[in-house]
PDB file of C-alpha atoms in Angstrom:
ATOM      1  CA  UNK A1380     -54.935  85.604 -77.817  1.00 93.00           C
ATOM      2  CA  UNK A1381     -53.607  87.777 -75.013  1.00 95.00           C
ATOM      3  CA  UNK A1382     -50.675  86.739 -72.815  1.00 95.00           C
ATOM      4  CA  UNK A1383     -50.118  87.945 -69.243  1.00 95.00           C
ATOM      5  CA  UNK A1384     -46.927  85.953 -68.718  1.00 91.00           C
ATOM      6  CA  UNK A1385     -48.354  84.182 -65.672  1.00 95.00           C
ATOM      7  CA  UNK A1386     -51.012  81.577 -64.894  1.00 96.00           C
ATOM      8  CA  UNK A1387     -54.694  82.459 -65.269  1.00 95.00           C
ATOM      9  CA  UNK A1388     -56.702  80.253 -62.915  1.00 91.00           C
ATOM     10  CA  UNK A1389     -60.126  81.900 -62.933  1.00 88.00           C
ATOM     11  CA  UNK A1390     -62.914  82.519 -65.429  1.00 93.00           C
ATOM     12  CA  UNK A1391     -63.267  85.878 -67.178  1.00 96.00           C
ATOM     13  CA  UNK A1392     -66.223  88.235 -66.928  1.00 97.00           C
ATOM     14  CA  UNK A1393     -67.577  90.326 -69.799  1.00 97.00           C
ATOM     15  CA  UNK A1394     -68.902  93.880 -69.449  1.00 95.00           C
ATOM     16  CA  UNK A1395     -71.790  95.407 -71.401  1.00 93.00           C
ATOM     17  CA  UNK A1396     -69.329  97.103 -73.760  1.00 93.00           C
ATOM     18  CA  UNK A1397     -67.604  93.787 -74.520  1.00 95.00           C
ATOM     19  CA  UNK A1398     -64.601  94.406 -72.241  1.00 97.00           C
ATOM     20  CA  UNK A1399     -63.163  91.186 -70.809  1.00 97.00           C
ATOM     21  CA  UNK A1400     -61.957  91.112 -67.183  1.00 98.00           C
ATOM     22  CA  UNK A1401     -59.752  88.415 -65.659  1.00 97.00           C
ATOM     23  CA  UNK A1402     -57.120  87.936 -62.978  1.00 96.00           C
ATOM     24  CA  UNK A1403     -53.639  86.455 -63.184  1.00 96.00           C
ATOM     25  CA  UNK A1404     -50.928  85.100 -60.907  1.00 95.00           C
ATOM     26  CA  UNK A1405     -48.837  88.190 -61.653  1.00 96.00           C
ATOM     27  CA  UNK A1406     -51.138  89.970 -59.108  1.00 96.00           C
ATOM     28  CA  UNK A1407     -53.026  91.970 -61.748  1.00 97.00           C
ATOM     29  CA  UNK A1408     -56.648  92.263 -62.739  1.00 97.00           C
ATOM     30  CA  UNK A1409     -56.782  92.826 -66.491  1.00 98.00           C
ATOM     31  CA  UNK A1410     -59.283  94.521 -68.747  1.00 98.00           C
ATOM     32  CA  UNK A1411     -58.902  93.849 -72.447  1.00 98.00           C
ATOM     33  CA  UNK A1412     -61.097  94.793 -75.385  1.00 97.00           C
ATOM     34  CA  UNK A1413     -63.144  92.254 -77.338  1.00 95.00           C
ATOM     35  CA  UNK A1414     -60.371  92.473 -79.956  1.00 95.00           C
ATOM     36  CA  UNK A1415     -57.720  91.408 -77.443  1.00 96.00           C
ATOM     37  CA  UNK A1416     -55.991  94.742 -76.789  1.00 97.00           C
ATOM     38  CA  UNK A1417     -55.219  95.940 -73.259  1.00 98.00           C
ATOM     39  CA  UNK A1418     -57.601  98.528 -71.809  1.00 98.00           C
ATOM     40  CA  UNK A1419     -55.883  98.628 -68.413  1.00 98.00           C
ATOM     41  CA  UNK A1420     -54.512  96.456 -65.624  1.00 97.00           C
ATOM     42  CA  UNK A1421     -54.713  96.992 -61.862  1.00 98.00           C
ATOM     43  CA  UNK A1422     -52.168  95.575 -59.447  1.00 97.00           C
ATOM     44  CA  UNK A1423     -53.412  93.938 -56.237  1.00 95.00           C
ATOM     45  CA  UNK A1424     -51.277  92.698 -53.372  1.00 93.00           C
ATOM     46  CA  UNK A1425     -51.131  89.043 -54.423  1.00 93.00           C
ATOM     47  CA  UNK A1426     -52.398  86.430 -56.876  1.00 93.00           C
ATOM     48  CA  UNK A1427     -55.866  86.991 -58.337  1.00 94.00           C
ATOM     49  CA  UNK A1428     -57.457  83.530 -58.264  1.00 89.00           C
ATOM     50  CA  UNK A1429     -60.957  84.977 -57.906  1.00 90.00           C
ATOM     51  CA  UNK A1430     -63.135  85.402 -60.990  1.00 94.00           C
ATOM     52  CA  UNK A1431     -64.346  89.004 -61.289  1.00 96.00           C
ATOM     53  CA  UNK A1432     -67.998  90.014 -61.552  1.00 96.00           C
ATOM     54  CA  UNK A1433     -69.417  93.177 -63.110  1.00 96.00           C
ATOM     55  CA  UNK A1434     -72.147  95.122 -61.306  1.00 93.00           C
ATOM     56  CA  UNK A1435     -75.077  96.877 -62.972  1.00 83.00           C
ATOM     57  CA  UNK A1436     -73.194 100.172 -62.633  1.00 87.00           C
ATOM     58  CA  UNK A1437     -70.208  98.619 -64.490  1.00 93.00           C
ATOM     59  CA  UNK A1438     -68.143  98.437 -61.280  1.00 96.00           C
ATOM     60  CA  UNK A1439     -65.851  95.399 -61.354  1.00 97.00           C
ATOM     61  CA  UNK A1440     -65.523  93.378 -58.148  1.00 97.00           C
ATOM     62  CA  UNK A1441     -62.713  90.879 -57.593  1.00 96.00           C
ATOM     63  CA  UNK A1442     -60.986  89.178 -54.675  1.00 93.00           C
ATOM     64  CA  UNK A1443     -57.246  88.740 -54.233  1.00 92.00           C
ATOM     65  CA  UNK A1444     -55.094  86.348 -52.260  1.00 91.00           C
ATOM     66  CA  UNK A1445     -53.963  89.425 -50.283  1.00 91.00           C
ATOM     67  CA  UNK A1446     -57.298  89.209 -48.408  1.00 90.00           C
ATOM     68  CA  UNK A1447     -58.996  92.212 -50.012  1.00 93.00           C
ATOM     69  CA  UNK A1448     -62.134  92.516 -52.081  1.00 94.00           C
ATOM     70  CA  UNK A1449     -61.553  95.220 -54.699  1.00 96.00           C
ATOM     71  CA  UNK A1450     -64.110  97.451 -56.411  1.00 97.00           C
ATOM     72  CA  UNK A1451     -62.755  99.042 -59.582  1.00 98.00           C
ATOM     73  CA  UNK A1452     -64.348 101.496 -61.963  1.00 96.00           C
ATOM     74  CA  UNK A1453     -64.891 100.710 -65.628  1.00 94.00           C
ATOM     75  CA  UNK A1454     -61.722 102.704 -66.343  1.00 95.00           C
ATOM     76  CA  UNK A1455     -59.635 100.688 -63.849  1.00 97.00           C
ATOM     77  CA  UNK A1456     -59.547 103.165 -60.941  1.00 98.00           C
ATOM     78  CA  UNK A1457     -59.888 101.914 -57.360  1.00 98.00           C
ATOM     79  CA  UNK A1458     -63.331 102.770 -55.949  1.00 97.00           C
ATOM     80  CA  UNK A1459     -62.735 100.990 -52.637  1.00 97.00           C
ATOM     81  CA  UNK A1460     -61.224  97.853 -51.159  1.00 96.00           C
ATOM     82  CA  UNK A1461     -62.426  95.844 -48.170  1.00 95.00           C
ATOM     83  CA  UNK A1462     -60.071  93.858 -45.943  1.00 93.00           C
ATOM     84  CA  UNK A1463     -61.460  90.372 -45.341  1.00 89.00           C
ATOM     85  CA  UNK A1464     -58.498  89.500 -43.125  1.00 80.00           C
ATOM     86  CA  UNK A1465     -57.455  86.306 -44.862  1.00 73.00           C
ATOM     87  CA  UNK A1466     -56.450  85.150 -48.335  1.00 70.00           C
ATOM     88  CA  UNK A1467     -59.325  84.992 -50.759  1.00 73.00           C
ATOM     89  CA  UNK A1468     -59.807  82.499 -53.574  1.00 75.00           C
ATOM     90  CA  UNK A1469     -63.563  82.851 -53.934  1.00 85.00           C
ATOM     91  CA  UNK A1470     -65.654  84.664 -56.510  1.00 91.00           C
ATOM     92  CA  UNK A1471     -68.042  87.432 -55.459  1.00 94.00           C
ATOM     93  CA  UNK A1472     -71.783  87.227 -56.087  1.00 95.00           C
ATOM     94  CA  UNK A1473     -74.066  90.246 -56.486  1.00 96.00           C
ATOM     95  CA  UNK A1474     -77.609  90.524 -55.142  1.00 95.00           C
ATOM     96  CA  UNK A1475     -80.478  92.370 -56.796  1.00 91.00           C
ATOM     97  CA  UNK A1476     -79.869  95.407 -54.564  1.00 91.00           C
ATOM     98  CA  UNK A1477     -76.186  95.476 -55.572  1.00 93.00           C
ATOM     99  CA  UNK A1478     -74.885  93.966 -52.315  1.00 95.00           C
ATOM    100  CA  UNK A1479     -71.747  91.867 -52.760  1.00 96.00           C
ATOM    101  CA  UNK A1480     -71.483  88.450 -51.095  1.00 96.00           C
ATOM    102  CA  UNK A1481     -68.184  86.617 -50.765  1.00 94.00           C
ATOM    103  CA  UNK A1482     -66.593  84.049 -48.450  1.00 90.00           C
ATOM    104  CA  UNK A1483     -63.033  84.060 -47.165  1.00 84.00           C
ATOM    105  CA  UNK A1484     -60.656  81.124 -46.820  1.00 81.00           C
ATOM    106  CA  UNK A1485     -61.520  80.943 -43.110  1.00 85.00           C
ATOM    107  CA  UNK A1486     -65.187  80.254 -43.903  1.00 89.00           C
ATOM    108  CA  UNK A1487     -66.640  83.643 -43.000  1.00 93.00           C
ATOM    109  CA  UNK A1488     -69.278  84.927 -45.394  1.00 95.00           C
ATOM    110  CA  UNK A1489     -69.278  88.696 -45.902  1.00 95.00           C
ATOM    111  CA  UNK A1490     -72.067  90.951 -47.176  1.00 97.00           C
ATOM    112  CA  UNK A1491     -70.662  94.266 -48.358  1.00 96.00           C
ATOM    113  CA  UNK A1492     -72.555  97.294 -49.655  1.00 96.00           C
ATOM    114  CA  UNK A1493     -71.861  99.030 -52.961  1.00 95.00           C
ATOM    115  CA  UNK A1494     -70.080 101.700 -50.896  1.00 95.00           C
ATOM    116  CA  UNK A1495     -67.635  99.157 -49.472  1.00 96.00           C
ATOM    117  CA  UNK A1496     -69.097  99.010 -45.959  1.00 97.00           C
ATOM    118  CA  UNK A1497     -69.768  95.790 -44.072  1.00 97.00           C
ATOM    119  CA  UNK A1498     -73.431  94.817 -43.814  1.00 98.00           C
ATOM    120  CA  UNK A1499     -73.034  91.531 -41.929  1.00 97.00           C
ATOM    121  CA  UNK A1500     -70.930  88.387 -41.546  1.00 96.00           C
ATOM    122  CA  UNK A1501     -71.804  84.735 -41.020  1.00 97.00           C
ATOM    123  CA  UNK A1502     -69.265  82.250 -39.675  1.00 95.00           C
ATOM    124  CA  UNK A1503     -69.435  78.630 -40.869  1.00 94.00           C
ATOM    125  CA  UNK A1504     -67.751  75.590 -39.383  1.00 80.00           C
ATOM    126  CA  UNK A1505     -64.933  75.410 -41.959  1.00 91.00           C
ATOM    127  CA  UNK A1506     -63.545  77.005 -45.125  1.00 90.00           C
ATOM    128  CA  UNK A1507     -65.783  77.863 -48.054  1.00 91.00           C
ATOM    129  CA  UNK A1508     -64.309  77.213 -51.490  1.00 85.00           C
ATOM    130  CA  UNK A1509     -67.391  77.369 -53.719  1.00 84.00           C
ATOM    131  CA  UNK A1510     -68.926  80.556 -55.109  1.00 89.00           C
ATOM    132  CA  UNK A1511     -72.184  81.665 -53.482  1.00 95.00           C
ATOM    133  CA  UNK A1512     -75.288  81.149 -55.643  1.00 97.00           C
ATOM    134  CA  UNK A1513     -78.233  83.511 -55.156  1.00 97.00           C
ATOM    135  CA  UNK A1514     -81.821  82.339 -55.584  1.00 96.00           C
ATOM    136  CA  UNK A1515     -84.633  84.423 -57.085  1.00 94.00           C
ATOM    137  CA  UNK A1516     -85.870  85.203 -53.553  1.00 94.00           C
ATOM    138  CA  UNK A1517     -82.401  86.383 -52.474  1.00 95.00           C
ATOM    139  CA  UNK A1518     -81.451  83.211 -50.583  1.00 97.00           C
ATOM    140  CA  UNK A1519     -77.700  82.526 -50.554  1.00 97.00           C
ATOM    141  CA  UNK A1520     -76.603  78.923 -51.189  1.00 98.00           C
ATOM    142  CA  UNK A1521     -73.043  77.664 -50.730  1.00 96.00           C
ATOM    143  CA  UNK A1522     -71.124  74.533 -49.784  1.00 95.00           C
ATOM    144  CA  UNK A1523     -68.593  74.229 -47.000  1.00 94.00           C
ATOM    145  CA  UNK A1524     -65.746  71.945 -45.971  1.00 94.00           C
ATOM    146  CA  UNK A1525     -67.740  71.001 -42.848  1.00 95.00           C
ATOM    147  CA  UNK A1526     -69.739  68.738 -45.256  1.00 96.00           C
ATOM    148  CA  UNK A1527     -72.798  71.019 -45.287  1.00 97.00           C
ATOM    149  CA  UNK A1528     -74.711  72.963 -47.895  1.00 97.00           C
ATOM    150  CA  UNK A1529     -75.909  76.235 -46.337  1.00 97.00           C
ATOM    151  CA  UNK A1530     -78.920  78.417 -47.102  1.00 98.00           C
ATOM    152  CA  UNK A1531     -78.817  81.959 -45.678  1.00 98.00           C
ATOM    153  CA  UNK A1532     -81.261  84.810 -46.006  1.00 97.00           C
ATOM    154  CA  UNK A1533     -79.993  87.972 -47.693  1.00 95.00           C
ATOM    155  CA  UNK A1534     -79.713  89.455 -44.188  1.00 95.00           C
ATOM    156  CA  UNK A1535     -77.350  86.695 -43.000  1.00 96.00           C
ATOM    157  CA  UNK A1536     -79.708  84.450 -41.028  1.00 97.00           C
ATOM    158  CA  UNK A1537     -79.383  80.676 -41.364  1.00 98.00           C
ATOM    159  CA  UNK A1538     -82.457  79.131 -42.966  1.00 98.00           C
ATOM    160  CA  UNK A1539     -81.155  75.572 -43.031  1.00 98.00           C
ATOM    161  CA  UNK A1540     -78.132  73.430 -43.747  1.00 97.00           C
ATOM    162  CA  UNK A1541     -77.953  69.975 -45.280  1.00 98.00           C
ATOM    163  CA  UNK A1542     -75.265  67.472 -44.283  1.00 98.00           C
ATOM    164  CA  UNK A1543     -73.557  65.364 -46.956  1.00 97.00           C
ATOM    165  CA  UNK A1544     -70.944  62.664 -46.529  1.00 97.00           C
ATOM    166  CA  UNK A1545     -67.882  64.817 -47.258  1.00 97.00           C
ATOM    167  CA  UNK A1546     -66.582  68.238 -48.345  1.00 96.00           C
ATOM    168  CA  UNK A1547     -68.923  70.392 -50.429  1.00 96.00           C
ATOM    169  CA  UNK A1548     -66.727  72.464 -52.758  1.00 92.00           C
ATOM    170  CA  UNK A1549     -69.164  72.449 -55.684  1.00 91.00           C
ATOM    171  CA  UNK A1550     -71.196  75.539 -56.516  1.00 93.00           C
ATOM    172  CA  UNK A1551     -74.970  75.164 -56.610  1.00 97.00           C
ATOM    173  CA  UNK A1552     -77.068  75.185 -59.778  1.00 98.00           C
ATOM    174  CA  UNK A1553     -80.714  76.203 -59.366  1.00 98.00           C
ATOM    175  CA  UNK A1554     -83.441  74.703 -61.534  1.00 97.00           C
ATOM    176  CA  UNK A1555     -86.498  76.538 -62.862  1.00 95.00           C
ATOM    177  CA  UNK A1556     -88.590  74.999 -60.057  1.00 94.00           C
ATOM    178  CA  UNK A1557     -86.101  76.135 -57.388  1.00 95.00           C
ATOM    179  CA  UNK A1558     -84.441  72.724 -56.982  1.00 97.00           C
ATOM    180  CA  UNK A1559     -80.791  72.830 -55.913  1.00 98.00           C
ATOM    181  CA  UNK A1560     -78.143  70.673 -57.608  1.00 98.00           C
ATOM    182  CA  UNK A1561     -74.573  70.257 -56.323  1.00 98.00           C
ATOM    183  CA  UNK A1562     -71.812  67.719 -55.824  1.00 97.00           C
ATOM    184  CA  UNK A1563     -69.901  66.489 -52.781  1.00 97.00           C
ATOM    185  CA  UNK A1564     -66.571  64.762 -52.189  1.00 97.00           C
ATOM    186  CA  UNK A1565     -68.639  61.747 -51.086  1.00 97.00           C
ATOM    187  CA  UNK A1566     -69.069  61.095 -54.880  1.00 97.00           C
ATOM    188  CA  UNK A1567     -72.772  61.977 -54.938  1.00 98.00           C
ATOM    189  CA  UNK A1568     -74.656  64.593 -56.915  1.00 98.00           C
ATOM    190  CA  UNK A1569     -77.523  65.890 -54.769  1.00 98.00           C
ATOM    191  CA  UNK A1570     -80.895  67.342 -55.653  1.00 98.00           C
ATOM    192  CA  UNK A1571     -82.604  69.254 -52.837  1.00 98.00           C
ATOM    193  CA  UNK A1572     -85.779  71.267 -52.637  1.00 97.00           C
ATOM    194  CA  UNK A1573     -85.422  74.989 -51.906  1.00 95.00           C
ATOM    195  CA  UNK A1574     -86.303  74.178 -48.276  1.00 96.00           C
ATOM    196  CA  UNK A1575     -83.408  71.726 -47.882  1.00 97.00           C
ATOM    197  CA  UNK A1576     -85.211  68.399 -48.282  1.00 98.00           C
ATOM    198  CA  UNK A1577     -83.487  65.651 -50.267  1.00 98.00           C
ATOM    199  CA  UNK A1578     -85.200  64.821 -53.574  1.00 98.00           C
ATOM    200  CA  UNK A1579     -82.556  62.333 -54.744  1.00 98.00           C
ATOM    201  CA  UNK A1580     -78.843  61.703 -54.897  1.00 98.00           C
ATOM    202  CA  UNK A1581     -76.832  60.019 -57.620  1.00 98.00           C
ATOM    203  CA  UNK A1582     -73.575  58.109 -57.031  1.00 98.00           C
ATOM    204  CA  UNK A1583     -70.877  58.975 -59.565  1.00 96.00           C
ATOM    205  CA  UNK A1584     -67.641  57.129 -60.233  1.00 90.00           C
ATOM    206  CA  UNK A1585     -65.363  59.616 -58.486  1.00 87.00           C
ATOM    207  CA  UNK A1586     -65.025  62.882 -56.580  1.00 79.00           C
TER     208      UNK A1586
END
C-alpha cells in the first residue's frame, strides 16, 4: 500500500509500463511503480478529484479543482496546462485522434488538442458531473444536470439529447450493438439506441 496522507477520491490509471497514476486531496498527481514505490508527484493548484487518463504517447492528462487540465510527460514534467475557467471534478476522455474531451463544473464541454490548444466548446444547460463516453464512431455521450443525456459529434455539433425525469450524473456504458445504458436520479436505468430512441427503462429501488 502507498499512503499520500490525504483523501484519494478518484480511480487510478495504469500506464503501459505498469506505472500507476492517481490524484489526491493534497493537490498532487502521483505516479508510483507497480511495486508501490514513488516515481514522482506533481503539484497542481488544488484538489485532484479527476481520474487521470494516459494517452497513446504516454502523456498523462488530469483535471484539478483549480480549473486547469494538465498534460504531464511520463517522467512527470509539465507539457502544458489549459485553463477551463472553473473548478474541475471530471475525468478526461481521449478520442482516436488523441483529442482530449472534458467538461467543467459550469457544464461547458471542451475539446483540446494534444498540443493544448482549444478545438471547440459546447455549452449545456447545467453542470456536467459524469465522464464523457466516446462511441466507436467518435460520438460523445454524457449526462447533464438539466436532466438530459447528450450526444455530440467529435466536432462539437449536437446530434440529439434525451430527456429523463431528473439529474443524469451517471456515465454511459455502450453495448456491442451500440446501445447506450445509463442511470438517472429519477431511479430509472435507461437503454437507448445510438440515435437516442428509448428501448426500455427499468425502475430501481433508489437513486
